[in-house]
Amino acid sequence: MTLSPVFINFTYIISAILFIYGLKMLGHPDTARRGNLLSAIGMFIAIVFTLFAQEIVRFEYIIGAMLAGAIIGALAARLVAMTSMPEMVALFNGSGGAASLLVGWAVLYDELLPSAGAVADGVLGTAGVAAGVSTFTLITVILSILIGGVTASGSVIAYAKLAEKMTSAAIVFSGQRIVNSLILLGIVVSAVMFTMDPAIGSTWFWVLLGLSLLLGVMAVIPIGGADMPVVISLLNSYSGLAACAAGFAIENNLLIVAGSTVGAAGIILTNIMCKAMNRSLANVLFSGFGAVKQASKVEGEVKPINVDDAYLILESASSVVFVPGYGMAVAQAQHVVRELGELLEKNGCEVNFAIHPVAGRMPGHMNVLLAEANVPYEQLVEMDDINPRLPNTDVAIVIGANDVVNPAAREDENSPIYGMPIINVDHARTVFVLKRSMGSGFSGVDNPLFFGENTRMLFGDAKQSIAGLVAAFKS
Amino acid sequence: MEAVFLSFILMLSIFLGFELISKVPATLHTPLMSGANAISGITVLGALIAAGQEHAAAATWLGAVAVMFATINVVGGYMVTDRMLGMFKKKDKGGAA
């Protein structure tokens, strides 16, 4: 059974409404889960009705591929640890990008091979175009291969960096910009050549495909781990744009609507992340971090503290703010942190968690981890709301965060992170910094906080230190 | 004319996207991102058509692989978002000790 293209396109309108409504509901904690469900229903409707399209005449490949994809996707979503969420999101982004690339590629065969009688029914949405392919279609195909390719290979690199399969530091070499410019130039040239003489198996096509994938790799390797939130949201945006380009190639409205909406949403998130680091997108993308300027040397005496003394201070505190960072994720300390928070509350203490927008490796990373550990989201306070309250806070506990609490961002004009908004933990009456050992944080920036008058360093594994405090409270 | 029509849709959707997402609390950034990511798996529609046509064997294969990737994106994206959102809880009165 097949349905008319017009009817199918009407069902796409319903899907689009569900996507838009779903995204809107994702913006509020109370409705987010239902919003996600609505958007999933929209997707389901779109897929089911597309299966009735006239050009789909055989199902054996479809069934096999969908089953494989669904099983892989479901297993990945079920089994992934919450701490590995950034990697997972990167991979999902990448598979979306790869799919768009392949769709663009497949369209080429459809357009360039002489039409067989079997497909005389026509392509969805097109009104019987004569043989030959329009430049417009070619450009959109090239765009979906380019954006899809960059998304796919860039995401794989982002995944490798996040999962520590390769160094998460920025990889910079001299002449990098020249190499990148040459790649871009090569892409433009091969795109033009291919458009002028499109043919299946054209060398220019392979050059274009290869360079697109290479561009994704080159775009992500110079970005350091601390800048990952920007990259992840940017790749997210690209995966939407790739779908949008594929939508142009197959002239499908729903792909354009959904793809560009996601693209725009990703850009906004990227922008929020950049603002939170007081850097421009260009600065994040093109300059390896930390290599720029030499910060003023900070020197001073570090005042260590042990768990017992820390317990005594916490025991008499009436307000405590936890400031988690990527180190909390690495140490898997979120559950003991929640336990300590509850014990403090029982002790009559006000407990909050201060979340910097770029803490962790993706937007909202800390929120997800703490939510997994059952911290109610009302206790998670954003940077701008917590800073005025810090001077009246007894103890600020920094767990595996560094740059986002570094006062040099406020005071030292030579610091590479100067101007970045930070959580002003140094304004609290006492600061505990949980740290494995002395040494600078990810970006290699010295942190004067560690030498502060009111700072006490609690050295050791964050999880063990917190567990020690929990034990002290219980005994 | 088709190009103009599609470009209009593109332009409107981009504005829509900006409007929809502009005020989302930081707590929801990750779920929002992975939820939006699942939507970008919409490219599965194009993949289905490529994999189901009977025109060129190569296109069918490309389409089939694309269907697989896009389905990973869709199924994985929605499920992981739901899993995350399921963890976001309000403080229950009475409080867990």
Coordinates of C-alpha atoms in Angstrom, one line a residue:
Chain A
M1 CA 0.0 0.0 0.0
T2 CA 1.2 3.5 -0.8
L3 CA -0.1 6.9 0.2
S4 CA 0.0 10.0 -1.8
P5 CA 2.9 12.4 -1.3
V6 CA 0.4 15.1 -0.3
F7 CA -1.1 13.0 2.4
I8 CA 2.3 12.1 3.7
N9 CA 3.3 15.7 3.8
F10 CA 0.3 16.5 5.8
T11 CA 1.3 14.0 8.4
Y12 CA 4.7 15.8 8.5
I13 CA 2.9 18.9 9.6
I14 CA 1.7 17.0 12.6
S15 CA 5.2 15.8 13.3
A16 CA 6.6 19.3 13.0
I17 CA 4.0 20.6 15.5
L18 CA 5.0 17.8 18.0
F19 CA 8.7 18.6 17.6
I20 CA 8.2 22.3 18.2
Y21 CA 5.9 21.8 21.1
G22 CA 8.2 19.1 22.5
L23 CA 11.3 21.4 22.3
K24 CA 9.3 24.2 24.0
M25 CA 8.3 21.8 26.9
L26 CA 11.9 20.7 27.2
G27 CA 12.7 24.2 28.4
H28 CA 10.9 23.7 31.8
P29 CA 11.8 21.2 34.4
D30 CA 8.2 20.2 35.1
T31 CA 7.2 19.5 31.5
A32 CA 10.6 18.4 30.0
R33 CA 9.9 14.7 30.2
R34 CA 6.6 15.0 28.5
G35 CA 8.1 17.3 25.9
N36 CA 10.7 14.7 25.0
L37 CA 7.9 12.1 24.7
L38 CA 5.9 14.3 22.4
S39 CA 8.8 14.9 20.2
A40 CA 9.5 11.1 20.1
I41 CA 5.8 10.6 19.0
G42 CA 6.4 13.1 16.3
M43 CA 9.3 11.2 15.1
F44 CA 7.4 7.9 15.2
I45 CA 4.6 9.3 13.1
A46 CA 7.0 10.7 10.6
I47 CA 8.8 7.4 10.2
V48 CA 5.7 5.3 10.0
F49 CA 4.1 7.4 7.3
T50 CA 7.3 7.7 5.3
L51 CA 7.3 3.9 5.0
F52 CA 4.1 4.3 2.9
A53 CA 5.9 6.5 0.4
Q54 CA 5.7 5.5 -3.2
E55 CA 9.4 5.2 -3.8
I56 CA 9.8 2.7 -1.0
V57 CA 9.3 -0.7 -2.8
R58 CA 11.5 -3.0 -0.8
F59 CA 11.7 -3.3 3.0
E60 CA 14.3 -6.0 3.6
Y61 CA 17.2 -3.5 4.0
I62 CA 15.1 -1.1 6.0
I63 CA 14.0 -3.6 8.5
G64 CA 17.5 -5.0 9.1
A65 CA 19.0 -1.5 9.4
M66 CA 16.3 -0.2 11.7
L67 CA 16.5 -3.2 13.9
A68 CA 20.3 -2.9 14.2
G69 CA 20.1 0.8 14.8
A70 CA 17.4 0.5 17.4
I71 CA 19.2 -2.2 19.3
I72 CA 22.5 -0.3 19.3
G73 CA 20.9 2.9 20.2
A74 CA 18.7 1.4 23.0
L75 CA 21.6 -0.5 24.5
A76 CA 23.8 2.5 24.4
A77 CA 21.2 4.7 26.1
R78 CA 20.5 2.1 28.8
L79 CA 24.0 1.1 29.6
V80 CA 25.9 4.3 29.5
A81 CA 27.1 5.6 32.9
M82 CA 25.9 9.1 33.6
T83 CA 29.5 10.2 33.9
S84 CA 30.1 9.2 30.3
M85 CA 27.2 11.2 29.0
P86 CA 29.3 13.7 27.1
E87 CA 30.9 10.9 25.1
M88 CA 27.5 9.4 24.4
V89 CA 26.0 12.6 23.2
A90 CA 29.0 13.2 21.0
L91 CA 28.6 9.7 19.4
F92 CA 24.9 10.3 18.8
N93 CA 25.7 13.6 17.2
G94 CA 28.2 11.8 15.0
S95 CA 25.8 9.1 13.9
G96 CA 23.2 11.8 12.9
G97 CA 25.9 13.6 10.9
A98 CA 27.0 10.3 9.2
A99 CA 23.4 9.5 8.3
S100 CA 23.0 12.9 6.7
L101 CA 26.2 12.5 4.7
L102 CA 25.0 9.1 3.5
V103 CA 21.6 10.4 2.5
G104 CA 23.2 13.2 0.5
W105 CA 25.5 10.6 -1.2
A106 CA 22.6 8.3 -2.0
V107 CA 20.7 11.2 -3.6
L108 CA 23.5 11.5 -6.1
Y109 CA 22.8 8.0 -7.4
D110 CA 19.2 8.9 -7.7
E111 CA 19.9 12.0 -9.6
L112 CA 22.8 11.0 -11.7
L113 CA 22.0 7.5 -12.9
P114 CA 19.7 7.3 -15.9
S115 CA 16.3 6.7 -14.5
A116 CA 15.1 3.1 -14.5
G117 CA 11.5 2.5 -15.3
A118 CA 10.9 1.2 -11.8
V119 CA 11.1 4.6 -10.3
A120 CA 8.9 6.4 -12.9
D121 CA 6.5 7.2 -10.0
G122 CA 8.7 10.1 -9.2
V123 CA 10.5 11.3 -6.1
L124 CA 8.6 12.6 -3.2
G125 CA 7.8 16.2 -3.6
T126 CA 9.4 16.8 -7.0
A127 CA 7.3 17.4 -10.0
G128 CA 8.8 15.1 -12.7
V129 CA 12.1 16.8 -13.2
A130 CA 13.6 16.0 -16.6
A131 CA 16.8 14.0 -16.8
G132 CA 19.8 15.9 -15.6
V133 CA 20.4 17.3 -12.2
S134 CA 19.9 20.9 -11.1
T135 CA 22.8 22.9 -9.7
F136 CA 20.6 23.7 -6.7
T137 CA 20.3 20.0 -5.9
L138 CA 24.0 19.4 -6.4
I139 CA 24.9 22.2 -4.0
T140 CA 22.5 20.9 -1.4
V141 CA 24.0 17.4 -1.8
I142 CA 27.5 18.8 -1.4
L143 CA 26.4 20.8 1.7
S144 CA 24.9 17.7 3.3
I145 CA 28.1 15.7 2.6
L146 CA 30.3 18.6 3.9
I147 CA 28.3 19.3 7.1
G148 CA 27.5 15.7 7.7
G149 CA 31.1 14.7 7.2
V150 CA 32.5 17.4 9.5
T151 CA 29.9 16.5 12.2
A152 CA 30.7 12.8 11.9
S153 CA 34.5 12.9 12.0
G154 CA 34.5 15.8 14.5
S155 CA 32.2 13.9 16.8
V156 CA 34.4 10.9 16.7
I157 CA 37.4 13.0 17.7
A158 CA 35.4 14.7 20.4
Y159 CA 34.4 11.3 21.7
A160 CA 38.0 10.1 21.7
K161 CA 39.0 13.1 23.6
L162 CA 36.2 12.9 26.1
A163 CA 36.7 9.1 26.7
E164 CA 40.5 9.8 27.0
K165 CA 41.2 7.5 24.1
M166 CA 43.5 10.2 22.9
T167 CA 45.0 13.2 24.7
S168 CA 42.3 15.6 25.7
A169 CA 44.7 18.5 25.5
A170 CA 44.7 20.9 22.6
I171 CA 46.7 19.6 19.7
V172 CA 48.4 22.6 18.1
F173 CA 51.2 22.7 15.5
S174 CA 52.8 25.5 13.6
G175 CA 51.2 26.1 10.2
Q176 CA 47.9 24.7 11.4
R177 CA 45.9 27.6 10.1
I178 CA 47.6 27.3 6.7
V179 CA 46.8 23.6 6.6
N180 CA 43.2 24.3 7.5
S181 CA 42.9 27.1 4.9
L182 CA 44.2 24.7 2.3
I183 CA 41.7 22.1 3.3
L184 CA 38.9 24.7 3.0
L185 CA 40.2 25.8 -0.4
G186 CA 40.4 22.2 -1.5
I187 CA 36.8 21.7 -0.5
V188 CA 35.6 24.7 -2.4
V189 CA 37.6 23.7 -5.5
S190 CA 36.4 20.1 -5.5
A191 CA 32.8 21.3 -4.9
V192 CA 33.0 23.6 -7.9
M193 CA 34.6 21.0 -10.1
F194 CA 32.1 18.4 -9.1
T195 CA 29.2 20.7 -9.7
M196 CA 30.5 21.5 -13.2
D197 CA 30.9 17.9 -14.2
P198 CA 28.9 15.7 -11.9
A199 CA 29.3 12.0 -12.4
I200 CA 29.1 8.9 -10.3
G201 CA 32.6 8.0 -9.2
S202 CA 34.1 11.4 -10.1
T203 CA 37.5 11.9 -8.5
W204 CA 36.3 15.3 -7.3
F205 CA 33.6 13.7 -5.3
W206 CA 36.0 11.5 -3.4
V207 CA 38.3 14.5 -2.8
L208 CA 35.3 16.4 -1.4
L209 CA 34.3 13.6 0.8
G210 CA 37.8 13.0 2.2
L211 CA 38.5 16.6 2.8
S212 CA 35.1 17.1 4.6
L213 CA 36.0 14.3 7.0
L214 CA 39.5 15.7 7.4
L215 CA 38.1 19.1 8.2
G216 CA 36.0 17.7 11.0
V217 CA 39.2 16.1 12.5
M218 CA 41.2 19.3 12.1
A219 CA 38.5 21.4 13.6
V220 CA 38.3 19.5 16.8
I221 CA 41.9 18.5 17.6
P222 CA 43.0 22.0 18.6
I223 CA 40.3 22.3 21.2
G224 CA 41.2 21.5 24.8
G225 CA 39.1 19.5 27.2
A226 CA 37.9 22.5 29.2
D227 CA 36.4 23.9 26.0
M228 CA 34.5 20.7 25.2
P229 CA 31.1 22.1 26.2
V230 CA 31.4 24.6 23.3
V231 CA 32.4 21.9 20.9
I232 CA 29.6 19.5 21.9
S233 CA 26.9 22.1 21.5
L234 CA 28.4 23.3 18.2
L235 CA 28.5 19.7 16.9
N236 CA 24.9 19.3 18.0
S237 CA 24.1 22.4 16.0
Y238 CA 25.9 20.9 13.0
S239 CA 24.0 17.6 13.1
G240 CA 20.8 19.6 12.8
L241 CA 22.2 21.7 9.9
A242 CA 23.3 18.5 8.2
A243 CA 19.8 17.1 8.4
C244 CA 18.6 20.4 7.1
A245 CA 20.9 20.3 4.1
A246 CA 19.8 16.7 3.4
G247 CA 16.3 18.0 3.6
F248 CA 17.1 20.4 0.8
A249 CA 18.7 17.6 -1.2
I250 CA 15.6 15.4 -1.1
E251 CA 13.2 18.4 -0.9
N252 CA 11.6 17.4 2.3
N253 CA 10.0 20.1 4.5
L254 CA 10.1 18.2 7.7
L255 CA 13.9 17.7 7.5
I256 CA 14.4 21.4 6.9
V257 CA 12.1 22.4 9.7
A258 CA 13.4 20.0 12.3
G259 CA 17.0 20.3 11.2
S260 CA 17.2 24.0 11.2
T261 CA 15.3 24.3 14.5
V262 CA 17.9 22.0 16.1
G263 CA 20.7 23.9 14.4
A264 CA 19.5 27.2 15.8
A265 CA 19.0 25.7 19.3
G266 CA 22.6 24.4 19.1
I267 CA 23.9 27.8 18.2
I268 CA 22.2 29.4 21.2
L269 CA 23.7 26.8 23.6
T270 CA 27.1 27.4 22.0
N271 CA 26.7 31.1 22.5
I272 CA 25.7 30.6 26.2
M273 CA 28.8 28.4 26.7
C274 CA 31.1 31.0 25.0
K275 CA 29.7 33.8 27.1
A276 CA 30.3 31.7 30.2
M277 CA 34.0 31.7 29.3
N278 CA 34.1 35.3 28.1
R279 CA 35.5 34.2 24.8
S280 CA 34.3 34.5 21.3
L281 CA 33.4 31.4 19.3
A282 CA 36.3 32.1 16.9
N283 CA 38.7 32.3 19.9
V284 CA 37.5 28.9 21.2
L285 CA 37.7 27.3 17.7
F286 CA 41.0 28.7 16.5
S287 CA 43.3 29.2 19.4
G288 CA 44.7 26.4 21.5
F289 CA 44.0 27.4 25.0
G290 CA 46.6 28.4 27.5
A291 CA 49.4 28.9 25.0
V292 CA 48.6 32.6 24.6
K293 CA 49.9 34.5 27.5
Q294 CA 52.0 33.9 30.6
A295 CA 50.0 34.5 33.7
S296 CA 51.6 36.3 36.6
K297 CA 53.2 33.7 38.8
V298 CA 51.2 33.1 41.9
E299 CA 53.1 32.1 45.0
G300 CA 52.2 31.6 48.5
E301 CA 51.7 29.0 51.2
V302 CA 49.3 26.2 50.9
K303 CA 47.4 25.4 54.1
P304 CA 46.4 21.7 54.1
I305 CA 43.7 20.4 56.3
N306 CA 42.7 16.9 57.3
V307 CA 39.3 15.2 57.3
D308 CA 38.9 15.5 61.1
D309 CA 39.5 19.2 61.2
A310 CA 37.4 19.7 58.1
Y311 CA 34.6 17.9 59.9
L312 CA 34.8 20.2 63.0
I313 CA 34.4 23.2 60.8
L314 CA 31.5 21.8 58.8
E315 CA 29.8 20.6 61.9
S316 CA 29.5 24.2 63.2
A317 CA 28.7 25.7 59.7
S318 CA 25.2 27.0 59.1
S319 CA 25.6 27.4 55.3
V320 CA 27.6 25.3 52.9
V321 CA 27.9 25.6 49.1
F322 CA 29.3 22.8 47.1
V323 CA 31.1 23.8 43.8
P324 CA 31.5 20.7 41.7
G325 CA 33.7 20.4 38.6
Y326 CA 34.8 17.8 36.2
G327 CA 37.0 16.3 38.9
M328 CA 33.8 15.2 40.7
A329 CA 32.8 13.3 37.6
V330 CA 36.2 11.7 37.3
A331 CA 36.2 10.6 41.0
Q332 CA 32.6 9.5 40.7
A333 CA 32.0 11.4 43.9
Q334 CA 28.5 12.6 43.2
H335 CA 26.7 10.1 45.4
V336 CA 28.9 10.6 48.5
V337 CA 28.6 14.4 48.0
R338 CA 24.8 14.1 48.0
E339 CA 25.1 12.0 51.2
L340 CA 27.2 14.6 52.9
G341 CA 24.8 17.3 51.8
E342 CA 21.9 15.5 53.4
L343 CA 23.9 14.9 56.6
L344 CA 24.7 18.6 56.7
E345 CA 21.1 19.5 56.2
K346 CA 20.1 17.3 59.1
N347 CA 22.6 19.1 61.1
G348 CA 20.6 22.3 60.5
C349 CA 22.8 23.6 57.8
E350 CA 21.7 25.2 54.5
V351 CA 23.2 23.3 51.6
N352 CA 23.4 24.5 48.0
F353 CA 25.3 23.5 44.9
A354 CA 26.8 26.2 42.8
I355 CA 26.9 25.2 39.1
H356 CA 29.1 27.1 36.7
P357 CA 27.7 27.0 33.1
V358 CA 30.9 25.4 31.7
A359 CA 31.7 23.1 34.7
G360 CA 32.3 19.6 33.3
R361 CA 32.6 18.6 29.7
M362 CA 29.2 19.5 28.2
P363 CA 26.5 22.0 28.9
G364 CA 24.7 21.0 32.1
H365 CA 27.0 18.2 32.9
M366 CA 27.1 18.7 36.6
N367 CA 23.3 19.1 36.8
V368 CA 22.9 15.6 35.3
L369 CA 25.4 14.0 37.6
L370 CA 23.9 15.5 40.7
A371 CA 20.4 14.7 39.5
E372 CA 21.5 11.1 39.1
A373 CA 22.7 11.2 42.7
N374 CA 19.2 12.4 43.7
V375 CA 20.0 16.0 44.5
P376 CA 16.8 17.9 44.0
Y377 CA 17.2 20.5 41.3
E378 CA 16.0 23.3 43.6
Q379 CA 19.4 23.0 45.3
L380 CA 21.3 23.6 42.1
V381 CA 22.0 27.3 41.9
E382 CA 23.3 29.1 38.9
M383 CA 26.4 31.2 39.1
D384 CA 24.8 34.6 39.0
D385 CA 22.4 33.7 41.8
I386 CA 25.0 32.1 44.1
N387 CA 27.7 34.8 43.9
P388 CA 25.9 37.5 45.9
R389 CA 25.2 34.9 48.6
L390 CA 28.8 33.7 49.0
P391 CA 30.0 36.4 51.4
N392 CA 27.5 35.1 53.9
T393 CA 28.4 31.5 53.3
D394 CA 30.3 29.7 56.0
V395 CA 32.0 27.0 53.9
A396 CA 32.4 26.7 50.2
I397 CA 33.6 23.2 49.2
V398 CA 35.3 23.0 45.8
I399 CA 35.3 19.5 44.4
G400 CA 37.4 18.9 41.3
A401 CA 36.8 22.4 39.9
N402 CA 39.6 24.8 39.1
D403 CA 39.2 27.4 36.4
V404 CA 35.6 28.2 37.2
V405 CA 36.7 29.3 40.8
N406 CA 40.0 30.9 39.9
P407 CA 40.1 34.5 41.2
A408 CA 42.8 35.2 38.6
A409 CA 39.9 35.5 36.1
R410 CA 38.8 38.5 38.1
E411 CA 42.1 40.1 39.1
D412 CA 45.0 39.1 36.9
E413 CA 44.8 40.8 33.5
N414 CA 47.6 38.6 32.2
S415 CA 45.8 35.4 33.0
P416 CA 44.5 33.5 29.9
I417 CA 41.2 33.2 31.6
Y418 CA 41.0 36.9 32.6
G419 CA 37.4 38.1 32.2
M420 CA 35.8 34.8 32.5
P421 CA 32.9 35.0 35.0
I422 CA 33.6 32.7 37.9
I423 CA 32.0 31.5 41.1
N424 CA 33.5 33.7 43.8
V425 CA 34.3 31.0 46.4
D426 CA 37.1 33.1 47.7
H427 CA 34.4 35.4 49.1
A428 CA 33.1 32.7 51.4
R429 CA 34.3 32.6 55.0
T430 CA 36.1 29.4 54.5
V431 CA 37.0 27.5 51.3
F432 CA 37.8 23.8 51.2
V433 CA 39.5 22.7 48.0
L434 CA 39.4 19.0 47.4
K435 CA 42.3 18.2 45.2
R436 CA 44.3 15.1 44.4
S437 CA 47.6 16.9 44.7
M438 CA 49.1 20.3 44.0
G439 CA 49.3 21.1 40.3
S440 CA 47.4 23.3 38.0
G441 CA 44.0 22.4 36.5
F442 CA 43.2 21.4 33.0
S443 CA 44.0 24.6 31.3
G444 CA 47.4 24.8 33.0
V445 CA 46.5 28.0 34.7
D446 CA 47.8 28.7 38.2
N447 CA 45.1 29.3 40.7
P448 CA 45.7 31.9 43.5
L449 CA 42.7 30.5 45.3
F450 CA 44.9 27.7 46.6
F451 CA 47.0 30.2 48.4
G452 CA 44.2 32.3 49.8
E453 CA 44.0 33.3 53.5
N454 CA 40.8 31.4 54.0
T455 CA 41.5 28.4 51.8
R456 CA 42.2 25.0 53.2
M457 CA 43.4 22.2 50.9
L458 CA 42.0 18.8 51.5
F459 CA 44.4 16.6 49.5
G460 CA 43.5 13.2 48.3
D461 CA 40.9 11.4 46.2
A462 CA 37.7 13.5 46.3
K463 CA 35.5 10.5 46.8
Q464 CA 37.5 9.2 49.7
S465 CA 37.8 12.6 51.4
I466 CA 34.0 13.1 51.2
A467 CA 33.4 9.6 52.4
G468 CA 35.7 10.3 55.3
L469 CA 33.6 13.4 56.2
V470 CA 30.4 11.3 55.9
A471 CA 31.8 8.8 58.2
A472 CA 32.8 11.5 60.7
F473 CA 29.2 12.9 60.7
K474 CA 27.7 9.5 61.2
S475 CA 29.9 8.5 64.2
Chain B
M1 CA 10.7 28.4 -7.3
E2 CA 11.0 25.2 -5.1
A3 CA 14.4 26.5 -3.9
V4 CA 12.8 29.8 -2.8
F5 CA 10.0 28.0 -1.1
L6 CA 12.3 25.7 0.8
S7 CA 14.5 28.7 1.8
F8 CA 11.6 30.5 3.2
I9 CA 10.8 27.5 5.4
L10 CA 14.5 27.4 6.5
M11 CA 14.5 31.1 7.4
L12 CA 11.3 30.8 9.5
S13 CA 12.5 27.6 11.3
I14 CA 15.8 29.2 12.3
F15 CA 13.9 32.1 13.9
L16 CA 11.6 29.6 15.5
G17 CA 14.6 27.7 16.9
F18 CA 16.1 30.8 18.4
E19 CA 12.8 31.8 20.0
L20 CA 12.1 28.3 21.4
I21 CA 15.4 27.8 23.2
S22 CA 16.4 31.3 24.3
K23 CA 15.4 31.0 27.9
V24 CA 16.2 27.5 29.1
P25 CA 17.6 27.0 32.7
A26 CA 21.1 25.6 32.9
T27 CA 19.8 22.6 34.7
L28 CA 18.2 21.4 31.4
H29 CA 21.1 22.1 29.1
T30 CA 22.1 18.5 28.7
P31 CA 18.7 17.0 28.2
L32 CA 17.8 19.8 25.9
M33 CA 20.9 19.1 23.8
S34 CA 20.4 15.4 23.6
G35 CA 16.6 15.8 23.0
A36 CA 17.4 18.2 20.1
N37 CA 20.0 15.8 18.9
A38 CA 17.4 13.1 18.7
I39 CA 15.3 15.3 16.6
S40 CA 18.2 15.9 14.2
G41 CA 17.9 12.1 13.5
I42 CA 14.9 13.2 11.3
T43 CA 17.3 12.6 8.5
V44 CA 16.1 9.0 8.9
L45 CA 13.3 9.9 6.5
G46 CA 15.7 10.5 3.7
A47 CA 17.6 7.4 4.6
L48 CA 14.4 5.3 4.5
I49 CA 13.6 6.5 1.0
A50 CA 17.1 5.8 -0.2
A51 CA 17.2 2.3 1.3
G52 CA 13.7 1.4 0.0
Q53 CA 14.0 2.5 -3.6
E54 CA 14.8 0.1 -6.4
H55 CA 17.1 2.1 -8.5
A56 CA 20.7 1.7 -7.8
A57 CA 22.1 -1.0 -5.6
A58 CA 24.8 1.4 -4.3
A59 CA 22.2 3.9 -3.2
T60 CA 20.2 1.2 -1.4
W61 CA 23.3 0.2 0.5
L62 CA 24.2 3.8 1.4
G63 CA 20.6 4.3 2.4
A64 CA 20.6 1.2 4.6
V65 CA 23.7 2.3 6.5
A66 CA 22.2 5.7 6.8
V67 CA 19.0 4.2 8.3
M68 CA 21.1 2.4 10.8
F69 CA 23.0 5.5 11.9
A70 CA 20.0 7.7 12.0
T71 CA 18.0 5.1 14.0
I72 CA 20.9 4.9 16.5
N73 CA 20.6 8.7 16.8
V74 CA 16.8 8.7 17.1
V75 CA 16.3 5.8 19.5
G76 CA 19.4 6.4 21.6
G77 CA 18.8 10.1 21.7
Y78 CA 15.2 9.9 22.9
M79 CA 15.9 7.1 25.4
V80 CA 18.9 8.7 27.0
T81 CA 17.1 12.0 27.3
D82 CA 14.2 10.3 28.9
R83 CA 16.6 8.5 31.3
M84 CA 18.2 11.8 32.3
L85 CA 14.9 13.6 32.8
G86 CA 13.6 10.8 34.9
M87 CA 16.4 11.6 37.3
F88 CA 15.5 15.2 37.7
K89 CA 13.4 15.3 40.9
K90 CA 11.9 17.9 43.0
K91 CA 12.6 17.7 46.7
D92 CA 10.2 15.3 48.2
K93 CA 8.6 16.6 51.3
G94 CA 9.6 14.8 54.5
G95 CA 13.0 14.3 53.0
A96 CA 15.0 11.2 52.5
A97 CA 17.4 10.8 55.3

